[in-house]
Amino acid sequence: MKPFSYRACTSDGRRVKGRIEAETAVAAARALAADGLVVVQIEERRHIFPMRRMPLQLRGRVAEEERIALFQELAALLAAGLPLHEALGRLADGTNETSAFGRLVRALHAEVLRGTALSRAMERHPEDFPPSIVGMVRAGEESGTLDVIFAEAAAFLTEAHTLRESLKSALAYPIFLLAATACSIVLMTIFVLPVFASLLRDLGTEPPLPTRILLTAADTAAAHPYLLIFALSALLMGGVVLVRIPALRFRIDAALLRIPILGRFIRFAAWGMILRTLAILMHSGIRLDRAVHLARSVAGNRVLARSLERVERGLLQGQTLARALSRENQLPQILQGMLAAGESAGDLERLLRQAAEYCKRMSQQLSARMESLAEPVMIVMIACVIFFGVLSFLLPVFEAMDQLM
């Protein structure tokens, strides 16, 4: 999706301007026309650095717990029979209009009242609704199962939030220990190590390699502090810009899938979302090829999304779902067998749900394994840093003792 700036006129002649995200300028103009606007000018916004979200960040971000509560309450209200605009209106009335969450709910409510689809309204708030969530909502709109989709989205966000909080808790102490160790090494490099290095040079001996590395780093930072700050800033900003390039993001997603435990977790979590969405769409009477098309946006990984694109083409050519998936080599073999059995028995929807539950169980097991491994891995990294630091400090001492003896 690309950002576009536009100027347009409303049906009553008022001039408005704003921003919209779409694949092309034509798609953006069509979206605005669907909202009842007459486009006067539209152009792509080009940014060297992705700063367009900064104003919202300065005003405050919507908390993850608030997003989860939004989907849970919408699911309950829609299941009770309320129309979407009324459900959003009730939520808007119950929020603080000065908070980021209150402004978000009111903005969604206003868009829906103007006739905009909720998924399209969410697309205009990419900092609060990732593409996978927007894709789920779009699928729910097309299938008429928004209440079910909102409940699934709330469960998905809850699991992701729980995993992040667990990892934060597990890594809090190792990160603190790593920071304290790094500070100690920096202080000793600045104040202690030069004394030993000077002593060795007076004795006619060069400091050992680890010591020279630390001394060179310290001398460079002391002589060119602004250059160091500029280099670090450029590296950070360059990384942010590079990951926004689609081809590079695709390579990153492919690399993530190859990481031993993390890759399996990403794969099972993504397939759980995809298969559950397919089951919901099929239950609502959506054609299988169209369901696969809608499920592409919930994958959360560009490699899997592109694989589903090829699966969709295979279905349109008359292939079965299991056969099309087997050619991609992205779905685990056990799940391919489940889907093949479901198609043979004419009970694909039930097998899709069972496969989604299997993916959910596997992703939970892998997340628990990652959580248990996170702390030991951090401790090993700290041990390596300490070993290098101790080696850098003790080797000059031993060299000096050898020379003096």
mmCIF file of C-alpha atoms in Angstrom:
data_model
loop_
_atom_site.group_PDB
_atom_site.id
_atom_site.type_symbol
_atom_site.label_atom_id
_atom_site.label_comp_id
_atom_site.label_asym_id
_atom_site.label_seq_id
_atom_site.Cartn_x
_atom_site.Cartn_y
_atom_site.Cartn_z
ATOM 1 C CA MET A 1 0.000 0.000 0.000
ATOM 2 C CA LYS A 2 1.218 3.490 -0.889
ATOM 3 C CA PRO A 3 0.243 6.773 0.788
ATOM 4 C CA PHE A 4 -1.587 9.364 -1.337
ATOM 5 C CA SER A 5 -2.563 12.953 -0.563
ATOM 6 C CA TYR A 6 -5.832 14.158 -2.034
ATOM 7 C CA ARG A 7 -8.079 17.178 -2.381
ATOM 8 C CA ALA A 8 -11.748 16.554 -3.058
ATOM 9 C CA CYS A 9 -15.253 18.012 -2.863
ATOM 10 C CA THR A 10 -18.157 16.590 -0.888
ATOM 11 C CA SER A 11 -21.706 16.268 -2.193
ATOM 12 C CA ASP A 12 -22.647 19.593 -0.574
ATOM 13 C CA GLY A 13 -19.732 21.427 -2.224
ATOM 14 C CA ARG A 14 -17.284 21.543 0.705
ATOM 15 C CA ARG A 15 -13.584 21.168 -0.093
ATOM 16 C CA VAL A 16 -11.726 18.550 1.928
ATOM 17 C CA LYS A 17 -8.214 17.184 1.907
ATOM 18 C CA GLY A 18 -6.571 14.219 3.528
ATOM 19 C CA ARG A 19 -4.508 11.084 3.134
ATOM 20 C CA ILE A 20 -5.398 7.578 1.971
ATOM 21 C CA GLU A 21 -3.437 4.374 1.408
ATOM 22 C CA ALA A 22 -4.004 2.304 -1.732
ATOM 23 C CA GLU A 23 -2.107 0.199 -4.268
ATOM 24 C CA THR A 24 -2.359 2.834 -7.031
ATOM 25 C CA ALA A 25 -3.670 6.358 -7.566
ATOM 26 C CA VAL A 26 -6.593 4.912 -9.535
ATOM 27 C CA ALA A 27 -7.504 2.602 -6.650
ATOM 28 C CA ALA A 28 -7.284 5.531 -4.236
ATOM 29 C CA ALA A 29 -9.559 7.645 -6.447
ATOM 30 C CA ARG A 30 -12.083 4.801 -6.652
ATOM 31 C CA ALA A 31 -12.063 4.409 -2.875
ATOM 32 C CA LEU A 32 -12.697 8.127 -2.419
ATOM 33 C CA ALA A 33 -15.458 8.073 -5.027
ATOM 34 C CA ALA A 34 -17.069 5.176 -3.169
ATOM 35 C CA ASP A 35 -17.103 7.429 -0.100
ATOM 36 C CA GLY A 36 -19.034 10.082 -2.038
ATOM 37 C CA LEU A 37 -16.115 12.409 -2.743
ATOM 38 C CA VAL A 38 -15.294 14.071 -6.060
ATOM 39 C CA VAL A 39 -11.506 13.963 -6.413
ATOM 40 C CA VAL A 40 -9.881 17.223 -7.500
ATOM 41 C CA GLN A 41 -6.238 16.233 -7.077
ATOM 42 C CA ILE A 42 -4.441 13.116 -5.901
ATOM 43 C CA GLU A 43 -0.729 12.438 -5.720
ATOM 44 C CA GLU A 44 1.551 9.913 -4.082
ATOM 45 C CA ARG A 45 3.306 11.070 -0.935
ATOM 46 C CA ARG A 46 7.001 10.275 -1.155
ATOM 47 C CA HIS A 47 9.012 10.202 2.081
ATOM 48 C CA ILE A 48 12.686 9.519 2.483
ATOM 49 C CA PHE A 49 12.000 8.617 6.091
ATOM 50 C CA PRO A 50 8.708 7.186 7.364
ATOM 51 C CA MET A 51 7.695 10.172 9.509
ATOM 52 C CA ARG A 52 4.013 10.343 8.686
ATOM 53 C CA ARG A 53 3.048 8.562 11.896
ATOM 54 C CA MET A 54 4.952 10.885 14.154
ATOM 55 C CA PRO A 55 2.090 13.272 15.021
ATOM 56 C CA LEU A 56 -0.064 10.379 16.243
ATOM 57 C CA GLN A 57 2.819 9.030 18.280
ATOM 58 C CA LEU A 58 3.289 12.402 19.933
ATOM 59 C CA ARG A 59 -0.420 12.536 20.836
ATOM 60 C CA GLY A 60 -0.345 9.027 22.268
ATOM 61 C CA ARG A 61 -0.829 5.524 20.899
ATOM 62 C CA VAL A 62 -3.721 3.160 21.392
ATOM 63 C CA ALA A 63 -2.689 0.465 23.866
ATOM 64 C CA GLU A 64 -2.817 -3.195 22.865
ATOM 65 C CA GLU A 65 -5.292 -3.912 25.680
ATOM 66 C CA GLU A 66 -7.624 -1.243 24.272
ATOM 67 C CA ARG A 67 -7.505 -2.793 20.796
ATOM 68 C CA ILE A 68 -8.325 -6.200 22.259
ATOM 69 C CA ALA A 69 -11.212 -4.711 24.265
ATOM 70 C CA LEU A 70 -12.512 -2.981 21.113
ATOM 71 C CA PHE A 71 -12.772 -6.259 19.209
ATOM 72 C CA GLN A 72 -14.218 -8.148 22.179
ATOM 73 C CA GLU A 73 -16.941 -5.558 22.744
ATOM 74 C CA LEU A 74 -17.752 -5.301 19.044
ATOM 75 C CA ALA A 75 -18.062 -9.099 18.866
ATOM 76 C CA ALA A 76 -20.463 -9.112 21.841
ATOM 77 C CA LEU A 77 -22.590 -6.221 20.548
ATOM 78 C CA LEU A 78 -22.855 -7.607 17.011
ATOM 79 C CA ALA A 79 -23.681 -11.083 18.343
ATOM 80 C CA ALA A 80 -26.498 -9.437 20.336
ATOM 81 C CA GLY A 81 -27.994 -8.155 17.087
ATOM 82 C CA LEU A 82 -26.869 -4.519 17.041
ATOM 83 C CA PRO A 83 -25.894 -3.028 13.670
ATOM 84 C CA LEU A 84 -22.260 -2.043 13.259
ATOM 85 C CA HIS A 85 -22.777 1.731 13.325
ATOM 86 C CA GLU A 86 -24.807 1.511 16.531
ATOM 87 C CA ALA A 87 -22.227 -0.757 18.185
ATOM 88 C CA LEU A 88 -19.454 1.699 17.321
ATOM 89 C CA GLY A 89 -21.623 4.572 18.549
ATOM 90 C CA ARG A 90 -22.117 2.924 21.936
ATOM 91 C CA LEU A 91 -18.400 2.283 22.252
ATOM 92 C CA ALA A 92 -17.648 5.886 21.264
ATOM 93 C CA ASP A 93 -20.047 7.202 23.912
ATOM 94 C CA GLY A 94 -18.277 5.158 26.567
ATOM 95 C CA THR A 95 -14.760 6.408 25.809
ATOM 96 C CA ASN A 96 -12.866 9.557 26.708
ATOM 97 C CA GLU A 97 -12.950 11.753 23.615
ATOM 98 C CA THR A 98 -9.530 13.257 24.441
ATOM 99 C CA SER A 99 -7.744 9.888 24.591
ATOM 100 C CA ALA A 100 -6.116 8.241 21.572
ATOM 101 C CA PHE A 101 -8.518 5.296 21.875
ATOM 102 C CA GLY A 102 -11.543 7.587 22.061
ATOM 103 C CA ARG A 103 -10.447 9.505 18.971
ATOM 104 C CA LEU A 104 -9.872 6.246 17.092
ATOM 105 C CA VAL A 105 -13.327 4.821 17.895
ATOM 106 C CA ARG A 106 -15.008 8.119 16.992
ATOM 107 C CA ALA A 107 -13.112 8.252 13.700
ATOM 108 C CA LEU A 108 -14.218 4.708 12.822
ATOM 109 C CA HIS A 109 -17.802 5.533 13.810
ATOM 110 C CA ALA A 110 -17.828 8.652 11.633
ATOM 111 C CA GLU A 111 -16.443 6.737 8.639
ATOM 112 C CA VAL A 112 -19.034 3.965 8.980
ATOM 113 C CA LEU A 113 -21.858 6.524 9.269
ATOM 114 C CA ARG A 114 -20.691 8.009 5.952
ATOM 115 C CA GLY A 115 -21.080 4.584 4.360
ATOM 116 C CA THR A 116 -17.429 3.554 4.377
ATOM 117 C CA ALA A 117 -16.672 -0.111 4.966
ATOM 118 C CA LEU A 118 -15.082 -0.711 8.358
ATOM 119 C CA SER A 119 -12.074 -2.460 6.794
ATOM 120 C CA ARG A 120 -11.450 0.576 4.589
ATOM 121 C CA ALA A 121 -11.779 2.878 7.605
ATOM 122 C CA MET A 122 -9.249 0.732 9.478
ATOM 123 C CA GLU A 123 -6.837 0.950 6.539
ATOM 124 C CA ARG A 124 -6.642 4.679 7.193
ATOM 125 C CA HIS A 125 -5.200 3.926 10.643
ATOM 126 C CA PRO A 126 -2.298 1.570 9.802
ATOM 127 C CA GLU A 127 -0.522 2.402 13.061
ATOM 128 C CA ASP A 128 -3.408 0.797 14.999
ATOM 129 C CA PHE A 129 -4.623 -1.978 12.683
ATOM 130 C CA PRO A 130 -2.006 -4.181 10.968
ATOM 131 C CA PRO A 131 -2.798 -5.575 7.501
ATOM 132 C CA SER A 132 -3.587 -9.037 8.910
ATOM 133 C CA ILE A 133 -6.358 -7.618 11.134
ATOM 134 C CA VAL A 134 -7.723 -5.462 8.297
ATOM 135 C CA GLY A 135 -7.763 -8.562 6.100
ATOM 136 C CA MET A 136 -9.751 -10.502 8.700
ATOM 137 C CA VAL A 137 -12.311 -7.688 8.969
ATOM 138 C CA ARG A 138 -12.625 -7.502 5.171
ATOM 139 C CA ALA A 139 -13.254 -11.249 5.076
ATOM 140 C CA GLY A 140 -15.890 -10.866 7.794
ATOM 141 C CA GLU A 141 -17.620 -8.095 5.847
ATOM 142 C CA GLU A 142 -17.796 -10.196 2.708
ATOM 143 C CA SER A 143 -19.023 -13.292 4.539
ATOM 144 C CA GLY A 144 -21.383 -11.496 6.934
ATOM 145 C CA THR A 145 -19.629 -12.951 10.003
ATOM 146 C CA LEU A 146 -18.105 -9.841 11.558
ATOM 147 C CA ASP A 147 -19.028 -10.951 15.082
ATOM 148 C CA VAL A 148 -17.096 -14.211 14.650
ATOM 149 C CA ILE A 149 -14.174 -12.410 13.007
ATOM 150 C CA PHE A 150 -13.974 -9.851 15.812
ATOM 151 C CA ALA A 151 -13.855 -12.658 18.392
ATOM 152 C CA GLU A 152 -11.090 -14.386 16.398
ATOM 153 C CA ALA A 153 -9.163 -11.106 16.081
ATOM 154 C CA ALA A 154 -9.426 -10.505 19.828
ATOM 155 C CA ALA A 155 -8.138 -14.027 20.540
ATOM 156 C CA PHE A 156 -5.278 -13.574 18.061
ATOM 157 C CA LEU A 157 -4.228 -10.220 19.557
ATOM 158 C CA THR A 158 -4.515 -11.620 23.089
ATOM 159 C CA GLU A 159 -2.190 -14.526 22.284
ATOM 160 C CA ALA A 160 0.336 -12.200 20.627
ATOM 161 C CA HIS A 161 0.177 -9.760 23.545
ATOM 162 C CA THR A 162 0.612 -12.559 26.101
ATOM 163 C CA LEU A 163 3.665 -13.870 24.244
ATOM 164 C CA ARG A 164 5.263 -10.410 24.082
ATOM 165 C CA GLU A 165 4.679 -9.792 27.785
ATOM 166 C CA SER A 166 6.074 -13.223 28.696
ATOM 167 C CA LEU A 167 9.214 -12.579 26.648
ATOM 168 C CA LYS A 168 9.614 -9.145 28.252
ATOM 169 C CA SER A 169 9.385 -10.683 31.725
ATOM 170 C CA ALA A 170 11.837 -13.452 30.863
ATOM 171 C CA LEU A 171 14.372 -11.041 29.334
ATOM 172 C CA ALA A 172 14.119 -8.202 31.861
ATOM 173 C CA TYR A 173 16.876 -9.451 34.187
ATOM 174 C CA PRO A 174 19.298 -10.635 31.444
ATOM 175 C CA ILE A 175 18.934 -7.313 29.592
ATOM 176 C CA PHE A 176 19.628 -5.377 32.790
ATOM 177 C CA LEU A 177 22.661 -7.565 33.447
ATOM 178 C CA LEU A 178 23.888 -7.077 29.875
ATOM 179 C CA ALA A 179 23.524 -3.290 30.163
ATOM 180 C CA ALA A 180 25.388 -3.229 33.485
ATOM 181 C CA THR A 181 28.169 -5.386 32.032
ATOM 182 C CA ALA A 182 28.492 -3.164 28.970
ATOM 183 C CA CYS A 183 28.697 -0.033 31.148
ATOM 184 C CA SER A 184 31.398 -1.634 33.296
ATOM 185 C CA ILE A 185 33.461 -2.591 30.241
ATOM 186 C CA VAL A 186 33.113 0.918 28.789
ATOM 187 C CA LEU A 187 34.263 2.541 32.040
ATOM 188 C CA MET A 188 37.230 0.190 32.410
ATOM 189 C CA THR A 189 38.146 0.704 28.744
ATOM 190 C CA ILE A 190 38.218 4.476 29.220
ATOM 191 C CA PHE A 191 39.926 4.717 32.613
ATOM 192 C CA VAL A 192 41.807 1.461 33.347
ATOM 193 C CA LEU A 193 42.881 -0.151 30.083
ATOM 194 C CA PRO A 194 44.953 2.806 28.778
ATOM 195 C CA VAL A 195 47.173 2.556 31.870
ATOM 196 C CA PHE A 196 48.116 -1.046 31.099
ATOM 197 C CA ALA A 197 48.513 -0.287 27.393
ATOM 198 C CA SER A 198 50.870 2.590 28.177
ATOM 199 C CA LEU A 199 52.875 0.357 30.508
ATOM 200 C CA LEU A 200 53.253 -2.299 27.801
ATOM 201 C CA ARG A 201 54.402 0.266 25.253
ATOM 202 C CA ASP A 202 56.982 1.586 27.730
ATOM 203 C CA LEU A 203 58.236 -1.969 28.025
ATOM 204 C CA GLY A 204 58.433 -2.239 24.229
ATOM 205 C CA THR A 205 55.524 -4.687 23.811
ATOM 206 C CA GLU A 206 52.364 -4.224 21.763
ATOM 207 C CA PRO A 207 49.063 -4.857 23.594
ATOM 208 C CA PRO A 208 47.275 -8.102 22.625
ATOM 209 C CA LEU A 209 44.588 -8.059 19.913
ATOM 210 C CA PRO A 210 41.450 -7.906 22.172
ATOM 211 C CA THR A 211 42.986 -4.986 24.045
ATOM 212 C CA ARG A 212 43.858 -3.168 20.813
ATOM 213 C CA ILE A 213 40.275 -3.583 19.577
ATOM 214 C CA LEU A 214 38.833 -1.981 22.703
ATOM 215 C CA LEU A 215 41.437 0.792 22.727
ATOM 216 C CA THR A 216 40.819 1.611 19.057
ATOM 217 C CA ALA A 217 37.074 1.793 19.661
ATOM 218 C CA ALA A 218 37.567 4.032 22.703
ATOM 219 C CA ASP A 219 40.014 6.338 20.890
ATOM 220 C CA THR A 220 37.702 6.663 17.886
ATOM 221 C CA ALA A 221 34.701 7.490 20.059
ATOM 222 C CA ALA A 222 36.703 10.059 22.025
ATOM 223 C CA ALA A 223 38.213 11.714 18.941
ATOM 224 C CA HIS A 224 35.050 11.760 16.788
ATOM 225 C CA PRO A 225 31.967 11.614 19.061
ATOM 226 C CA TYR A 226 29.688 13.404 16.596
ATOM 227 C CA LEU A 227 30.773 11.122 13.769
ATOM 228 C CA LEU A 228 29.900 8.101 15.901
ATOM 229 C CA ILE A 229 26.451 9.505 16.716
ATOM 230 C CA PHE A 230 25.860 10.314 13.043
ATOM 231 C CA ALA A 231 26.944 6.822 11.946
ATOM 232 C CA LEU A 232 24.645 5.126 14.458
ATOM 233 C CA SER A 233 21.718 7.376 13.480
ATOM 234 C CA ALA A 234 22.325 6.778 9.773
ATOM 235 C CA LEU A 235 22.516 3.027 10.370
ATOM 236 C CA LEU A 236 19.225 3.058 12.286
ATOM 237 C CA MET A 237 17.371 5.241 9.777
ATOM 238 C CA GLY A 238 18.817 3.307 6.850
ATOM 239 C CA GLY A 239 17.562 0.076 8.370
ATOM 240 C CA VAL A 240 14.076 1.550 8.824
ATOM 241 C CA VAL A 241 13.997 2.716 5.204
ATOM 242 C CA LEU A 242 15.392 -0.537 3.804
ATOM 243 C CA VAL A 243 12.826 -2.772 5.517
ATOM 244 C CA ARG A 244 10.093 -0.771 3.773
ATOM 245 C CA ILE A 245 11.327 -1.945 0.360
ATOM 246 C CA PRO A 246 8.957 -4.778 -0.739
ATOM 247 C CA ALA A 247 11.680 -6.996 -2.246
ATOM 248 C CA LEU A 248 13.793 -6.732 0.892
ATOM 249 C CA ARG A 249 10.798 -7.341 3.161
ATOM 250 C CA PHE A 250 10.078 -10.502 1.162
ATOM 251 C CA ARG A 251 13.651 -11.703 1.722
ATOM 252 C CA ILE A 252 13.386 -10.899 5.437
ATOM 253 C CA ASP A 253 10.133 -12.867 5.714
ATOM 254 C CA ALA A 254 11.763 -15.790 3.891
ATOM 255 C CA ALA A 255 14.764 -15.664 6.237
ATOM 256 C CA LEU A 256 12.503 -15.609 9.304
ATOM 257 C CA LEU A 257 10.805 -18.806 8.155
ATOM 258 C CA ARG A 258 14.206 -20.539 8.033
ATOM 259 C CA ILE A 259 15.141 -19.770 11.663
ATOM 260 C CA PRO A 260 14.805 -23.117 13.529
ATOM 261 C CA ILE A 261 12.225 -22.473 16.278
ATOM 262 C CA LEU A 262 11.041 -18.969 15.419
ATOM 263 C CA GLY A 263 10.398 -19.973 11.809
ATOM 264 C CA ARG A 264 8.174 -22.888 12.827
ATOM 265 C CA PHE A 265 6.296 -20.628 15.242
ATOM 266 C CA ILE A 266 5.676 -18.010 12.528
ATOM 267 C CA ARG A 267 4.599 -20.696 10.069
ATOM 268 C CA PHE A 268 2.138 -22.421 12.415
ATOM 269 C CA ALA A 269 0.719 -19.138 13.736
ATOM 270 C CA ALA A 270 0.177 -17.854 10.189
ATOM 271 C CA TRP A 271 -1.381 -21.073 8.936
ATOM 272 C CA GLY A 272 -3.653 -21.162 11.978
ATOM 273 C CA MET A 273 -5.002 -17.732 11.018
ATOM 274 C CA ILE A 274 -5.291 -18.663 7.336
ATOM 275 C CA LEU A 275 -7.071 -21.984 7.870
ATOM 276 C CA ARG A 276 -9.451 -20.563 10.483
ATOM 277 C CA THR A 277 -10.351 -17.710 8.128
ATOM 278 C CA LEU A 278 -10.932 -20.173 5.278
ATOM 279 C CA ALA A 279 -13.261 -22.241 7.475
ATOM 280 C CA ILE A 280 -15.287 -19.168 8.474
ATOM 281 C CA LEU A 281 -15.577 -17.988 4.874
ATOM 282 C CA MET A 282 -16.598 -21.422 3.582
ATOM 283 C CA HIS A 283 -19.219 -21.704 6.336
ATOM 284 C CA SER A 284 -20.651 -18.402 5.069
ATOM 285 C CA GLY A 285 -20.948 -19.729 1.520
ATOM 286 C CA ILE A 286 -17.917 -17.975 -0.001
ATOM 287 C CA ARG A 287 -16.387 -19.819 -2.966
ATOM 288 C CA LEU A 288 -13.088 -21.540 -2.095
ATOM 289 C CA ASP A 289 -10.949 -19.588 -4.571
ATOM 290 C CA ARG A 290 -12.429 -16.302 -3.310
ATOM 291 C CA ALA A 291 -11.880 -17.435 0.292
ATOM 292 C CA VAL A 292 -8.201 -18.101 -0.449
ATOM 293 C CA HIS A 293 -7.949 -14.645 -2.039
ATOM 294 C CA LEU A 294 -9.345 -13.022 1.115
ATOM 295 C CA ALA A 295 -7.207 -15.189 3.413
ATOM 296 C CA ARG A 296 -4.005 -13.934 1.754
ATOM 297 C CA SER A 297 -4.233 -10.679 3.697
ATOM 298 C CA VAL A 298 -4.264 -12.417 7.099
ATOM 299 C CA ALA A 299 -1.042 -14.386 6.460
ATOM 300 C CA GLY A 300 1.229 -11.723 7.960
ATOM 301 C CA ASN A 301 4.147 -13.094 5.944
ATOM 302 C CA ARG A 302 4.851 -12.151 2.332
ATOM 303 C CA VAL A 303 6.229 -15.579 1.420
ATOM 304 C CA LEU A 304 3.064 -17.334 2.572
ATOM 305 C CA ALA A 305 0.869 -14.655 0.963
ATOM 306 C CA ARG A 306 2.584 -15.165 -2.390
ATOM 307 C CA SER A 307 2.211 -18.914 -1.979
ATOM 308 C CA LEU A 308 -1.540 -18.464 -1.419
ATOM 309 C CA GLU A 309 -1.691 -16.343 -4.562
ATOM 310 C CA ARG A 310 -0.373 -19.308 -6.556
ATOM 311 C CA VAL A 311 -2.799 -21.623 -4.731
ATOM 312 C CA GLU A 312 -5.659 -19.350 -5.798
ATOM 313 C CA ARG A 313 -4.547 -19.590 -9.425
ATOM 314 C CA GLY A 314 -4.359 -23.373 -9.091
ATOM 315 C CA LEU A 315 -7.929 -23.524 -7.763
ATOM 316 C CA LEU A 316 -9.147 -21.430 -10.695
ATOM 317 C CA GLN A 317 -7.445 -23.950 -13.008
ATOM 318 C CA GLY A 318 -9.405 -26.813 -11.425
ATOM 319 C CA GLN A 319 -6.934 -28.183 -8.868
ATOM 320 C CA THR A 320 -8.025 -29.297 -5.418
ATOM 321 C CA LEU A 321 -6.933 -27.267 -2.402
ATOM 322 C CA ALA A 322 -4.713 -30.050 -1.036
ATOM 323 C CA ARG A 323 -2.987 -30.540 -4.393
ATOM 324 C CA ALA A 324 -2.423 -26.818 -4.891
ATOM 325 C CA LEU A 325 -0.987 -26.503 -1.381
ATOM 326 C CA SER A 326 1.246 -29.566 -1.783
ATOM 327 C CA ARG A 327 2.955 -27.933 -4.770
ATOM 328 C CA GLU A 328 3.929 -24.935 -2.643
ATOM 329 C CA ASN A 329 5.755 -26.936 0.063
ATOM 330 C CA GLN A 330 4.767 -24.357 2.692
ATOM 331 C CA LEU A 331 2.071 -26.252 4.608
ATOM 332 C CA PRO A 332 3.292 -29.053 6.953
ATOM 333 C CA GLN A 333 2.696 -32.561 5.592
ATOM 334 C CA ILE A 334 0.320 -33.570 8.385
ATOM 335 C CA LEU A 335 -1.955 -30.646 7.552
ATOM 336 C CA GLN A 336 -1.868 -31.466 3.842
ATOM 337 C CA GLY A 337 -3.099 -34.955 4.715
ATOM 338 C CA MET A 338 -5.917 -33.559 6.868
ATOM 339 C CA LEU A 339 -7.114 -31.252 4.092
ATOM 340 C CA ALA A 340 -6.884 -34.002 1.468
ATOM 341 C CA ALA A 341 -9.007 -36.256 3.699
ATOM 342 C CA GLY A 342 -11.515 -33.450 4.201
ATOM 343 C CA GLU A 343 -11.865 -32.877 0.459
ATOM 344 C CA SER A 344 -12.247 -36.608 -0.216
ATOM 345 C CA ALA A 345 -14.970 -36.897 2.439
ATOM 346 C CA GLY A 346 -16.714 -33.684 1.374
ATOM 347 C CA ASP A 347 -16.148 -32.224 4.839
ATOM 348 C CA LEU A 348 -13.424 -29.674 4.131
ATOM 349 C CA GLU A 349 -14.808 -27.004 6.457
ATOM 350 C CA ARG A 350 -14.602 -29.243 9.551
ATOM 351 C CA LEU A 351 -11.078 -30.393 8.658
ATOM 352 C CA LEU A 352 -10.012 -26.778 8.129
ATOM 353 C CA ARG A 353 -11.131 -25.989 11.673
ATOM 354 C CA GLN A 354 -9.318 -29.037 13.051
ATOM 355 C CA ALA A 355 -6.168 -28.080 11.156
ATOM 356 C CA ALA A 356 -6.427 -24.534 12.522
ATOM 357 C CA GLU A 357 -6.709 -25.891 16.076
ATOM 358 C CA TYR A 358 -3.659 -28.091 15.483
ATOM 359 C CA CYS A 359 -1.706 -25.032 14.290
ATOM 360 C CA LYS A 360 -2.836 -23.129 17.365
ATOM 361 C CA ARG A 361 -1.619 -25.884 19.706
ATOM 362 C CA MET A 362 1.719 -26.115 17.904
ATOM 363 C CA SER A 363 2.240 -22.340 17.967
ATOM 364 C CA GLN A 364 1.491 -22.288 21.706
ATOM 365 C CA GLN A 365 4.024 -25.066 22.323
ATOM 366 C CA LEU A 366 6.657 -23.278 20.243
ATOM 367 C CA SER A 367 6.012 -19.950 21.969
ATOM 368 C CA ALA A 368 6.502 -21.639 25.353
ATOM 369 C CA ARG A 369 9.744 -23.163 24.074
ATOM 370 C CA MET A 370 10.976 -19.770 22.819
ATOM 371 C CA GLU A 371 10.117 -18.221 26.160
ATOM 372 C CA SER A 372 12.087 -20.889 28.036
ATOM 373 C CA LEU A 373 15.084 -20.512 25.695
ATOM 374 C CA ALA A 374 15.166 -16.710 25.673
ATOM 375 C CA GLU A 375 16.774 -16.305 29.104
ATOM 376 C CA PRO A 376 19.545 -18.922 28.626
ATOM 377 C CA VAL A 377 20.422 -17.459 25.213
ATOM 378 C CA MET A 378 20.723 -13.982 26.719
ATOM 379 C CA ILE A 379 22.897 -15.334 29.536
ATOM 380 C CA VAL A 380 25.220 -17.000 27.000
ATOM 381 C CA MET A 381 25.501 -13.689 25.130
ATOM 382 C CA ILE A 382 26.345 -11.913 28.390
ATOM 383 C CA ALA A 383 28.961 -14.566 29.163
ATOM 384 C CA CYS A 384 30.590 -13.965 25.764
ATOM 385 C CA VAL A 385 30.714 -10.212 26.393
ATOM 386 C CA ILE A 386 32.190 -10.730 29.858
ATOM 387 C CA PHE A 387 34.732 -13.226 28.522
ATOM 388 C CA PHE A 388 35.910 -10.774 25.857
ATOM 389 C CA GLY A 389 36.109 -7.968 28.415
ATOM 390 C CA VAL A 390 38.016 -10.024 30.958
ATOM 391 C CA LEU A 391 40.370 -11.268 28.245
ATOM 392 C CA SER A 392 41.042 -7.696 27.148
ATOM 393 C CA PHE A 393 41.851 -6.599 30.691
ATOM 394 C CA LEU A 394 43.803 -9.614 31.958
ATOM 395 C CA LEU A 395 46.037 -10.222 28.942
ATOM 396 C CA PRO A 396 47.814 -6.845 29.338
ATOM 397 C CA VAL A 397 48.363 -7.638 33.025
ATOM 398 C CA PHE A 398 49.956 -10.996 32.200
ATOM 399 C CA GLU A 399 52.064 -9.419 29.438
ATOM 400 C CA ALA A 400 53.278 -6.725 31.831
ATOM 401 C CA MET A 401 54.115 -9.311 34.503
ATOM 402 C CA ASP A 402 56.099 -11.370 31.970
ATOM 403 C CA GLN A 403 58.078 -8.307 30.900
ATOM 404 C CA LEU A 404 58.783 -7.223 34.473
ATOM 405 C CA MET A 405 59.912 -10.696 35.470
#
